[in-house]
Amino acid sequence: GAGVSQSPSNKVTEKGKDVELRCDPISGHTALYWYRQSLGQGLEFLIYFQGNSAPDKSGLPSDRFSAERTGGSVSTLTIQRTQQEDSAVYLCASSFPPYMNTEAFFGQGTRLTVV
Amino acid sequence: KQEVTQIPAALSVPEGENLVLNCSFTDSAIYNLQWFRQDPGKGLTSLLLIQSSQREQTSGRLNASLDKSSGRSTLYIAASQPGDSATYLCAVSLNLTTQGGSEKLVFGKGTKLTVNP
């Protein structure tokens, strides 16, 4: 596609439910990133994919968070047993590998609200 | 650990004014620095990318400079317009060989710009 696509754009869920957030990167971009932006806070790195592997998962806040990427394309971020503090905007970005010095392009984000 | 700081946190100017947004980073071992714009409730739009070997990049009314040795970047906006109102974010891309191979952007918290008509 023309840009990074995320779905859903908004998600309201009850505390304790599981949610899945989807990211379709720009075609051909091998690097994919998930970030979280809480109200009034900066962007918090969650996980980085190179192809289908995740060499850096250091930002995942707890074992309730997991992510996968298949076919070197679509990625899914799963949050199990959601808590109110998980409420945030989840942003996905893609690029060619950074060591090629190219831009990272972001999707519009998924606004998650846990009630 | 790389830290990125943006000053000021918020800025309000009258239309037509030239302005400068500041970004500083603690570790000069970066691959590139990128400036983004974020409108309320929206994702990030890339404005300018400066590679570590470059000193500045220009796009229209925007000019970004990079002084890697001092860990500073500035975003200059000429003849500001109300449509420039947004939050401007600075991010650095870490150097693979010196940062443990971690591939990610480290962001500042942004400068919220308001341009008043």
Short mmCIF file of C-alpha atoms in Angstrom, two decimals:
data_model
loop_
_atom_site.label_atom_id
_atom_site.label_comp_id
_atom_site.label_asym_id
_atom_site.label_seq_id
_atom_site.Cartn_x
_atom_site.Cartn_y
_atom_site.Cartn_z
CA GLY A 1 0.00 0.00 0.00
CA ALA A 2 0.87 3.66 -0.13
CA GLY A 3 1.53 4.00 3.57
CA VAL A 4 1.56 2.18 6.89
CA SER A 5 -1.94 1.00 7.72
CA GLN A 6 -3.16 0.20 11.22
CA SER A 7 -6.41 -1.32 12.34
CA PRO A 8 -8.61 -0.76 14.13
CA SER A 9 -8.22 3.00 14.43
CA ASN A 10 -10.07 2.94 17.73
CA LYS A 11 -10.69 0.13 20.18
CA VAL A 12 -12.62 0.21 23.42
CA THR A 13 -12.35 -2.94 25.50
CA GLU A 14 -13.27 -4.10 28.96
CA LYS A 15 -10.59 -4.67 31.54
CA GLY A 16 -9.37 -8.24 31.44
CA LYS A 17 -10.16 -8.84 27.76
CA ASP A 18 -7.53 -9.60 25.13
CA VAL A 19 -7.01 -7.30 22.16
CA GLU A 20 -5.17 -7.60 18.86
CA LEU A 21 -3.80 -4.62 16.99
CA ARG A 22 -2.76 -4.95 13.37
CA CYS A 23 -0.12 -3.20 11.31
CA ASP A 24 0.39 -3.40 7.54
CA PRO A 25 3.78 -1.86 6.72
CA ILE A 26 4.79 -0.24 3.47
CA SER A 27 5.45 -2.92 0.89
CA GLY A 28 9.10 -3.93 0.82
CA HIS A 29 9.96 -2.44 4.20
CA THR A 30 11.76 -5.11 6.18
CA ALA A 31 11.98 -3.22 9.47
CA LEU A 32 8.84 -2.76 11.57
CA TYR A 33 8.45 -1.08 14.93
CA TRP A 34 5.74 -0.76 17.56
CA TYR A 35 5.59 2.27 19.84
CA ARG A 36 3.16 3.34 22.52
CA GLN A 37 2.14 6.92 23.27
CA SER A 38 0.33 7.52 26.53
CA LEU A 39 -1.53 10.76 27.24
CA GLY A 40 0.95 13.57 27.70
CA GLN A 41 3.94 11.24 27.32
CA GLY A 42 6.53 10.71 24.65
CA LEU A 43 6.75 7.72 22.36
CA GLU A 44 7.76 4.56 24.16
CA PHE A 45 9.51 1.87 22.10
CA LEU A 46 7.93 -1.58 22.41
CA ILE A 47 9.44 -3.97 19.87
CA TYR A 48 11.39 -4.07 16.62
CA PHE A 49 11.14 -6.63 13.82
CA GLN A 50 13.66 -7.30 11.11
CA GLY A 51 11.84 -9.57 8.71
CA ASN A 52 9.90 -12.02 10.87
CA SER A 53 12.32 -12.04 13.76
CA ALA A 54 12.31 -9.65 16.71
CA PRO A 55 15.88 -8.90 17.76
CA ASP A 56 14.74 -6.26 20.23
CA LYS A 57 11.75 -6.89 22.48
CA SER A 58 13.16 -4.83 25.30
CA GLY A 59 10.31 -2.34 25.37
CA LEU A 60 7.44 -4.75 25.96
CA PRO A 61 6.16 -3.67 29.39
CA SER A 62 5.05 -7.08 30.64
CA ASP A 63 4.48 -10.67 29.59
CA ARG A 64 0.89 -9.71 28.75
CA PHE A 65 2.28 -8.06 25.64
CA SER A 66 3.40 -10.06 22.63
CA ALA A 67 3.87 -9.43 18.94
CA GLU A 68 4.44 -11.43 15.84
CA ARG A 69 5.12 -10.78 12.21
CA THR A 70 4.40 -13.15 9.36
CA GLY A 71 5.64 -13.24 5.78
CA GLY A 72 7.88 -10.29 6.52
CA SER A 73 4.80 -8.11 6.26
CA VAL A 74 1.80 -7.85 8.58
CA SER A 75 2.41 -7.59 12.31
CA THR A 76 0.01 -8.16 15.18
CA LEU A 77 0.47 -6.76 18.68
CA THR A 78 -1.52 -8.71 21.26
CA ILE A 79 -2.31 -7.50 24.74
CA GLN A 80 -3.74 -10.13 27.07
CA ARG A 81 -5.85 -9.41 30.14
CA THR A 82 -5.89 -5.69 29.40
CA GLN A 83 -5.50 -3.22 32.24
CA GLN A 84 -6.51 0.43 32.40
CA GLU A 85 -2.87 1.51 32.24
CA ASP A 86 -2.68 -0.10 28.81
CA SER A 87 -4.88 2.71 27.47
CA ALA A 88 -2.76 4.59 24.93
CA VAL A 89 -2.22 5.16 21.24
CA TYR A 90 -0.25 2.30 19.71
CA LEU A 91 1.79 3.38 16.71
CA CYS A 92 3.44 1.21 14.11
CA ALA A 93 6.26 2.29 11.82
CA SER A 94 8.21 0.69 9.01
CA SER A 95 11.41 1.41 7.14
CA PHE A 96 14.17 -0.18 5.20
CA PRO A 97 16.77 -1.23 7.75
CA PRO A 98 17.99 1.87 9.63
CA TYR A 99 21.56 1.18 8.73
CA MET A 100 20.58 2.17 5.23
CA ASN A 101 19.76 5.59 6.64
CA THR A 102 16.19 5.79 5.47
CA GLU A 103 13.13 7.35 7.00
CA ALA A 104 10.72 5.64 9.32
CA PHE A 105 7.09 6.02 8.24
CA PHE A 106 4.32 5.83 10.80
CA GLY A 107 0.74 4.69 10.65
CA GLN A 108 -2.12 6.68 12.10
CA GLY A 109 -2.18 4.58 15.23
CA THR A 110 -4.73 2.58 17.17
CA ARG A 111 -6.28 4.38 20.11
CA LEU A 112 -6.91 1.77 22.80
CA THR A 113 -9.21 2.56 25.69
CA VAL A 114 -9.59 0.02 28.49
CA VAL A 115 -12.69 0.60 30.61
CA LYS B 1 21.50 5.19 27.44
CA GLN B 2 20.47 7.63 24.75
CA GLU B 3 18.20 10.44 25.93
CA VAL B 4 16.56 13.04 23.72
CA THR B 5 15.39 16.37 25.09
CA GLN B 6 13.29 18.98 23.32
CA ILE B 7 13.07 22.59 24.39
CA PRO B 8 10.73 24.36 24.74
CA ALA B 9 7.89 21.98 25.63
CA ALA B 10 5.41 24.48 24.23
CA LEU B 11 5.65 27.57 22.09
CA SER B 12 3.06 30.11 21.00
CA VAL B 13 3.87 32.65 18.29
CA PRO B 14 2.00 35.08 16.05
CA GLU B 15 1.56 34.22 12.41
CA GLY B 16 4.48 35.18 10.19
CA GLU B 17 7.16 34.81 12.81
CA ASN B 18 10.30 32.75 12.21
CA LEU B 19 10.99 30.23 14.96
CA VAL B 20 13.47 27.62 16.12
CA LEU B 21 12.78 24.34 17.89
CA ASN B 22 15.62 22.66 19.74
CA CYS B 23 16.56 19.03 20.18
CA SER B 24 19.50 17.61 22.10
CA PHE B 25 20.73 14.04 22.52
CA THR B 26 23.21 12.58 24.96
CA ASP B 27 25.08 10.08 22.77
CA SER B 28 26.56 11.28 19.50
CA ALA B 29 26.78 7.75 18.07
CA ILE B 30 23.68 8.06 15.92
CA TYR B 31 22.88 7.02 12.37
CA ASN B 32 20.44 9.77 11.65
CA LEU B 33 18.05 12.26 13.17
CA GLN B 34 14.49 12.69 12.04
CA TRP B 35 11.96 15.45 12.68
CA PHE B 36 8.27 14.53 12.76
CA ARG B 37 5.03 16.42 13.04
CA GLN B 38 2.06 15.08 14.97
CA ASP B 39 -1.39 16.62 14.75
CA PRO B 40 -3.85 16.00 17.62
CA GLY B 41 -5.20 12.47 17.53
CA LYS B 42 -3.09 11.56 14.52
CA GLY B 43 0.02 9.58 13.73
CA LEU B 44 3.44 10.99 12.91
CA THR B 45 4.37 12.63 9.63
CA SER B 46 8.04 12.64 8.69
CA LEU B 47 9.32 16.15 7.92
CA LEU B 48 13.06 15.89 7.49
CA LEU B 49 15.75 13.22 7.83
CA ILE B 50 19.35 14.24 8.45
CA GLN B 51 21.93 11.52 8.06
CA SER B 52 24.83 11.52 10.51
CA SER B 53 27.23 12.66 7.80
CA GLN B 54 25.08 15.67 6.91
CA ARG B 55 24.78 19.02 8.62
CA GLU B 56 21.39 20.20 7.38
CA GLN B 57 18.33 19.45 5.30
CA THR B 58 15.75 21.80 3.84
CA SER B 59 12.17 21.31 2.72
CA GLY B 60 10.14 24.36 1.81
CA ARG B 61 9.92 26.63 4.84
CA LEU B 62 11.62 24.06 7.06
CA ASN B 63 15.34 23.78 7.69
CA ALA B 64 16.88 21.28 10.08
CA SER B 65 20.48 21.32 11.22
CA LEU B 66 22.55 18.68 12.95
CA ASP B 67 25.68 19.10 15.06
CA LYS B 68 26.48 15.54 16.00
CA SER B 69 29.55 16.33 18.05
CA SER B 70 27.61 18.61 20.40
CA GLY B 71 24.49 16.44 20.31
CA ARG B 72 22.18 19.13 18.97
CA SER B 73 19.66 19.67 16.23
CA THR B 74 17.43 22.60 15.43
CA LEU B 75 14.31 22.86 13.30
CA TYR B 76 13.83 26.29 11.80
CA ILE B 77 10.38 27.24 10.55
CA ALA B 78 10.21 30.36 8.40
CA ALA B 79 7.16 32.61 8.10
CA SER B 80 5.03 30.46 10.38
CA GLN B 81 1.36 29.84 9.53
CA PRO B 82 -1.60 28.69 11.66
CA GLY B 83 -1.47 25.40 9.75
CA ASP B 84 1.96 24.77 11.27
CA SER B 85 0.31 24.32 14.67
CA ALA B 86 1.15 20.80 15.84
CA THR B 87 3.55 18.90 18.07
CA TYR B 88 7.03 18.54 16.61
CA LEU B 89 9.02 15.48 17.58
CA CYS B 90 12.72 14.83 17.21
CA ALA B 91 14.06 11.26 17.08
CA VAL B 92 17.51 9.73 16.71
CA SER B 93 18.30 6.41 15.12
CA LEU B 94 20.83 4.46 17.15
CA ASN B 95 24.13 3.31 15.72
CA LEU B 96 24.04 -0.47 15.41
CA THR B 97 27.69 -1.16 16.09
CA THR B 98 27.98 0.91 19.25
CA GLN B 99 24.53 0.49 20.75
CA GLY B 100 24.36 -3.25 21.05
CA GLY B 101 22.59 -3.73 17.76
CA SER B 102 19.36 -2.17 18.98
CA GLU B 103 17.40 -0.90 16.03
CA LYS B 104 15.02 1.78 17.16
CA LEU B 105 14.27 5.47 17.21
CA VAL B 106 14.59 7.29 20.50
CA PHE B 107 12.14 10.19 20.72
CA GLY B 108 12.00 13.44 22.59
CA LYS B 109 8.73 14.43 24.22
CA GLY B 110 8.07 17.05 21.59
CA THR B 111 7.42 20.76 21.32
CA LYS B 112 3.79 21.81 21.03
CA LEU B 113 3.65 24.73 18.62
CA THR B 114 0.69 27.10 18.34
CA VAL B 115 0.71 29.72 15.59
CA ASN B 116 -1.90 32.37 16.22
CA PRO B 117 -3.62 34.12 13.31
#
